[in-house]
Coordinates of N, CA and C in Angstrom, one line a residue:
M1 N 119.9 110.3 78.2 CA 120.6 111.6 78.3 C 119.7 112.7 78.3
K2 N 120.0 113.7 79.0 CA 119.2 114.9 79.1 C 119.2 115.7 77.9
S3 N 118.0 116.2 77.5 CA 117.9 117.1 76.3 C 118.0 118.6 76.8
Y4 N 118.7 119.4 76.1 CA 118.9 120.8 76.4 C 118.2 121.7 75.4
N5 N 117.4 121.2 74.6 CA 116.7 122.0 73.6 C 115.9 123.1 74.2
E6 N 115.1 122.8 75.2 CA 114.2 123.8 75.8 C 115.0 124.9 76.6
E7 N 116.1 124.5 77.3 CA 116.9 125.4 78.0 C 117.6 126.4 77.0
L8 N 118.1 125.8 75.9 CA 118.8 126.6 74.9 C 117.8 127.6 74.3
Y9 N 116.6 127.1 74.0 CA 115.5 127.9 73.5 C 115.3 129.2 74.4
K10 N 115.2 128.9 75.6 CA 114.9 130.0 76.6 C 116.1 131.0 76.7
A11 N 117.3 130.4 76.7 CA 118.5 131.3 76.8 C 118.7 132.2 75.5
F12 N 118.5 131.6 74.3 CA 118.6 132.4 73.1 C 117.5 133.4 73.0
N13 N 116.3 133.1 73.4 CA 115.2 134.1 73.4 C 115.5 135.2 74.4
E14 N 116.1 134.9 75.6 CA 116.4 135.9 76.5 C 117.5 136.8 76.0
I15 N 118.5 136.2 75.3 CA 119.5 137.0 74.6 C 118.8 138.0 73.7
A16 N 117.9 137.5 72.8 CA 117.2 138.4 71.9 C 116.4 139.5 72.6
D17 N 115.7 139.1 73.7 CA 115.0 140.1 74.4 C 115.9 141.2 75.0
L18 N 117.0 140.8 75.6 CA 117.9 141.8 76.2 C 118.6 142.6 75.1
M19 N 118.9 142.0 74.0 CA 119.5 142.8 72.9 C 118.5 143.8 72.4
S20 N 117.2 143.5 72.4 CA 116.1 144.4 72.0 C 116.1 145.6 72.9
I21 N 116.1 145.3 74.2 CA 116.1 146.4 75.2 C 117.2 147.3 75.0
L22 N 118.4 146.8 74.6 CA 119.6 147.6 74.5 C 119.7 148.2 73.0
S23 N 118.6 148.0 72.2 CA 118.6 148.5 70.9 C 119.7 148.0 70.0
E24 N 120.0 146.7 70.1 CA 121.1 146.1 69.3 C 120.6 145.9 67.9
D25 N 121.5 145.4 67.1 CA 121.2 145.2 65.6 C 120.0 144.3 65.4
L26 N 119.0 144.7 64.7 CA 117.8 143.9 64.5 C 118.1 142.6 63.8
F27 N 119.0 142.6 62.9 CA 119.4 141.4 62.2 C 119.9 140.3 63.2
R28 N 120.7 140.7 64.1 CA 121.3 139.8 65.1 C 120.2 139.3 66.0
I29 N 119.3 140.2 66.4 CA 118.2 139.8 67.3 C 117.3 138.7 66.6
R30 N 117.0 139.0 65.4 CA 116.2 138.0 64.6 C 116.9 136.7 64.5
A31 N 118.2 136.7 64.3 CA 119.0 135.5 64.2 C 118.9 134.7 65.4
Y32 N 119.0 135.3 66.6 CA 118.9 134.6 67.9 C 117.5 134.0 68.0
R33 N 116.5 134.8 67.7 CA 115.1 134.3 67.8 C 114.9 133.1 66.9
E34 N 115.3 133.2 65.7 CA 115.1 132.1 64.7 C 115.9 130.9 65.2
A35 N 117.1 131.0 65.6 CA 117.9 129.9 66.1 C 117.3 129.2 67.3
A36 N 116.7 130.1 68.2 CA 116.0 129.5 69.4 C 114.9 128.7 68.9
R37 N 114.1 129.2 68.0 CA 112.9 128.4 67.5 C 113.3 127.1 66.8
R38 N 114.4 127.2 66.0 CA 114.8 126.0 65.3 C 115.4 124.9 66.3
I39 N 116.1 125.4 67.3 CA 116.6 124.5 68.3 C 115.5 123.8 69.1
K40 N 114.5 124.6 69.5 CA 113.3 124.0 70.2 C 112.6 123.0 69.3
E41 N 112.4 123.2 68.1 CA 111.7 122.4 67.2 C 112.6 121.2 66.5
Y42 N 113.9 121.3 66.8 CA 114.8 120.3 66.2 C 114.3 118.9 66.6
Y43 N 114.3 118.0 65.6 CA 113.8 116.7 65.7 C 114.5 115.8 66.7
K44 N 115.8 116.2 66.9 CA 116.7 115.4 67.8 C 117.0 116.1 69.1
P45 N 117.0 115.4 70.2 CA 117.4 116.1 71.4 C 118.8 116.5 71.4
I46 N 119.1 117.7 71.8 CA 120.5 118.2 71.9 C 121.1 117.8 73.3
T47 N 122.1 117.0 73.3 CA 122.7 116.5 74.5 C 124.2 117.0 74.6
K48 N 124.8 116.7 75.7 CA 126.2 117.1 75.9 C 127.1 116.5 74.9
K49 N 126.8 115.3 74.4 CA 127.6 114.7 73.4 C 127.6 115.4 72.0
D50 N 126.6 116.4 71.9 CA 126.5 117.2 70.7 C 127.3 118.4 70.8
A51 N 128.2 118.5 71.7 CA 129.0 119.7 72.0 C 130.2 119.9 71.0
D52 N 129.9 119.8 69.7 CA 130.9 120.2 68.7 C 130.2 121.0 67.6
K53 N 131.0 121.9 67.1 CA 130.4 122.9 66.1 C 129.8 122.2 64.9
R54 N 130.5 121.2 64.4 CA 130.0 120.6 63.1 C 128.6 120.0 63.3
T55 N 128.4 119.3 64.4 CA 127.1 118.7 64.7 C 126.0 119.8 64.9
L56 N 126.3 120.9 65.6 CA 125.3 121.9 65.8 C 125.0 122.7 64.6
R57 N 126.0 122.9 63.7 CA 125.8 123.7 62.5 C 124.8 122.9 61.5
Q58 N 124.5 121.7 61.8 CA 123.5 121.0 61.0 C 122.1 121.4 61.3
I59 N 121.9 122.1 62.4 CA 120.6 122.6 62.8 C 120.4 123.9 61.9
P60 N 119.3 124.0 61.2 CA 119.0 125.2 60.4 C 119.1 126.4 61.2
R61 N 119.7 127.5 60.7 CA 119.8 128.8 61.3 C 120.8 128.9 62.5
V62 N 121.5 127.9 62.7 CA 122.6 127.9 63.7 C 123.9 128.1 63.0
G63 N 124.4 129.3 63.3 CA 125.7 129.7 62.7 C 126.9 129.5 63.7
D64 N 128.0 129.9 63.3 CA 129.2 129.7 64.2 C 129.0 130.3 65.6
A65 N 128.6 131.6 65.7 CA 128.4 132.2 67.0 C 127.4 131.5 67.9
I66 N 126.3 131.1 67.3 CA 125.3 130.5 68.2 C 125.8 129.0 68.5
A67 N 126.5 128.4 67.6 CA 127.0 127.1 67.9 C 128.0 127.2 69.0
E68 N 128.9 128.2 69.0 CA 129.9 128.3 70.1 C 129.2 128.6 71.4
K69 N 128.1 129.4 71.4 CA 127.4 129.7 72.7 C 126.7 128.4 73.2
T70 N 126.2 127.6 72.2 CA 125.6 126.4 72.6 C 126.6 125.4 73.2
I71 N 127.7 125.3 72.6 CA 128.8 124.5 73.2 C 129.2 124.9 74.6
Q72 N 129.3 126.3 74.7 CA 129.6 126.8 76.1 C 128.6 126.4 77.1
Y73 N 127.3 126.5 76.7 CA 126.2 126.2 77.6 C 126.3 124.7 77.9
L74 N 126.5 123.8 77.0 CA 126.5 122.4 77.2 C 127.7 122.0 78.1
K75 N 128.8 122.7 78.0 CA 129.9 122.4 78.8 C 129.9 123.0 80.2
T76 N 129.4 124.3 80.3 CA 129.4 125.0 81.6 C 128.1 125.3 82.3
G77 N 127.0 125.2 81.5 CA 125.7 125.5 82.0 C 125.4 127.0 82.0
K78 N 126.2 127.8 81.3 CA 125.9 129.2 81.2 C 126.5 129.7 79.9
I79 N 126.1 130.9 79.5 CA 126.6 131.6 78.3 C 127.1 132.9 78.7
D80 N 128.4 133.1 78.5 CA 129.0 134.4 79.0 C 128.3 135.6 78.4
Y81 N 128.0 135.5 77.1 CA 127.3 136.7 76.5 C 126.0 137.0 77.1
L82 N 125.2 136.0 77.5 CA 124.0 136.2 78.2 C 124.2 136.9 79.6
E83 N 125.2 136.4 80.3 CA 125.6 137.0 81.6 C 126.0 138.4 81.4
K84 N 126.7 138.7 80.4 CA 127.1 140.1 80.1 C 125.9 141.0 79.9
L85 N 125.0 140.5 79.1 CA 123.8 141.3 78.8 C 123.0 141.5 80.1
R86 N 122.9 140.5 80.9 CA 122.1 140.6 82.2 C 122.7 141.7 83.1
R87 N 124.1 141.8 83.1 CA 124.7 142.8 83.9 C 124.4 144.2 83.5
Q88 N 124.1 144.3 82.2 CA 123.9 145.7 81.6 C 122.5 146.2 81.9
I89 N 121.6 145.3 82.3 CA 120.2 145.7 82.5 C 119.8 145.3 83.9
P90 N 119.2 146.3 84.6 CA 118.8 146.0 86.0 C 117.8 144.8 86.1
K91 N 117.9 144.1 87.2 CA 117.0 142.9 87.3 C 115.5 143.3 87.3
A92 N 115.2 144.4 87.9 CA 113.8 144.9 87.8 C 113.3 145.1 86.4
V93 N 114.1 145.6 85.6 CA 113.8 145.8 84.2 C 113.6 144.4 83.5
R94 N 114.6 143.5 83.7 CA 114.5 142.2 83.1 C 113.2 141.4 83.6
D95 N 112.9 141.7 84.9 CA 111.7 141.0 85.4 C 110.4 141.5 84.7
M96 N 110.4 142.7 84.2 CA 109.2 143.2 83.5 C 108.9 142.4 82.2
L97 N 109.9 141.6 81.7 CA 109.7 140.8 80.5 C 108.7 139.6 80.9
N98 N 108.5 139.3 82.1 CA 107.6 138.3 82.6 C 106.2 138.7 82.7
I99 N 105.9 140.0 82.5 CA 104.6 140.6 82.6 C 103.9 140.3 81.2
P100 N 102.7 139.7 81.3 CA 102.0 139.4 80.0 C 101.8 140.6 79.2
H101 N 101.9 140.5 77.9 CA 101.7 141.6 76.9 C 102.7 142.7 77.0
L102 N 103.8 142.4 77.6 CA 104.9 143.5 77.8 C 106.1 142.9 77.1
G103 N 106.4 143.2 75.9 CA 107.5 142.6 75.2 C 108.7 143.5 75.4
P104 N 109.8 143.1 74.8 CA 111.1 143.8 75.0 C 111.1 145.3 74.5
I105 N 110.3 145.6 73.5 CA 110.2 146.9 73.0 C 109.5 147.8 74.0
R106 N 108.4 147.4 74.5 CA 107.7 148.2 75.5 C 108.5 148.3 76.8
V107 N 109.2 147.2 77.2 CA 110.1 147.3 78.4 C 111.2 148.3 78.1
R108 N 111.8 148.3 76.9 CA 112.8 149.3 76.6 C 112.2 150.7 76.7
D109 N 111.0 150.9 76.2 CA 110.4 152.3 76.2 C 110.2 152.7 77.7
L110 N 109.7 151.8 78.5 CA 109.5 152.1 79.9 C 110.8 152.4 80.7
Y111 N 111.8 151.6 80.3 CA 113.1 151.7 81.0 C 113.8 153.0 80.6
L112 N 113.7 153.4 79.4 CA 114.4 154.6 78.9 C 113.7 155.9 79.2
N113 N 112.4 155.8 79.4 CA 111.6 157.0 79.6 C 111.3 157.3 81.1

């Protein structure tokens, strides 16, 4: 079975990056980053058969909201919240996150100034 750990890691880090650009709550940003890290490092591959909240909540730092988004990704291949964040920030600004040494805070500063 296919493992989704790496894909989920990238998706939750992207959520954290986009939330940073939008100056969202720092606590929530850290929660997404920490959950992303824990999912990537999780000893067991996350597969489609793990698409239930109780199983996902066993991963450290994965709460209800992140478990629900993980289930949505495993079932549909996308996360509605991530899509919503992408619509709020122009693609050119999001692409700047791929520039080395340019993190979400610097991208936000460039975008807003």
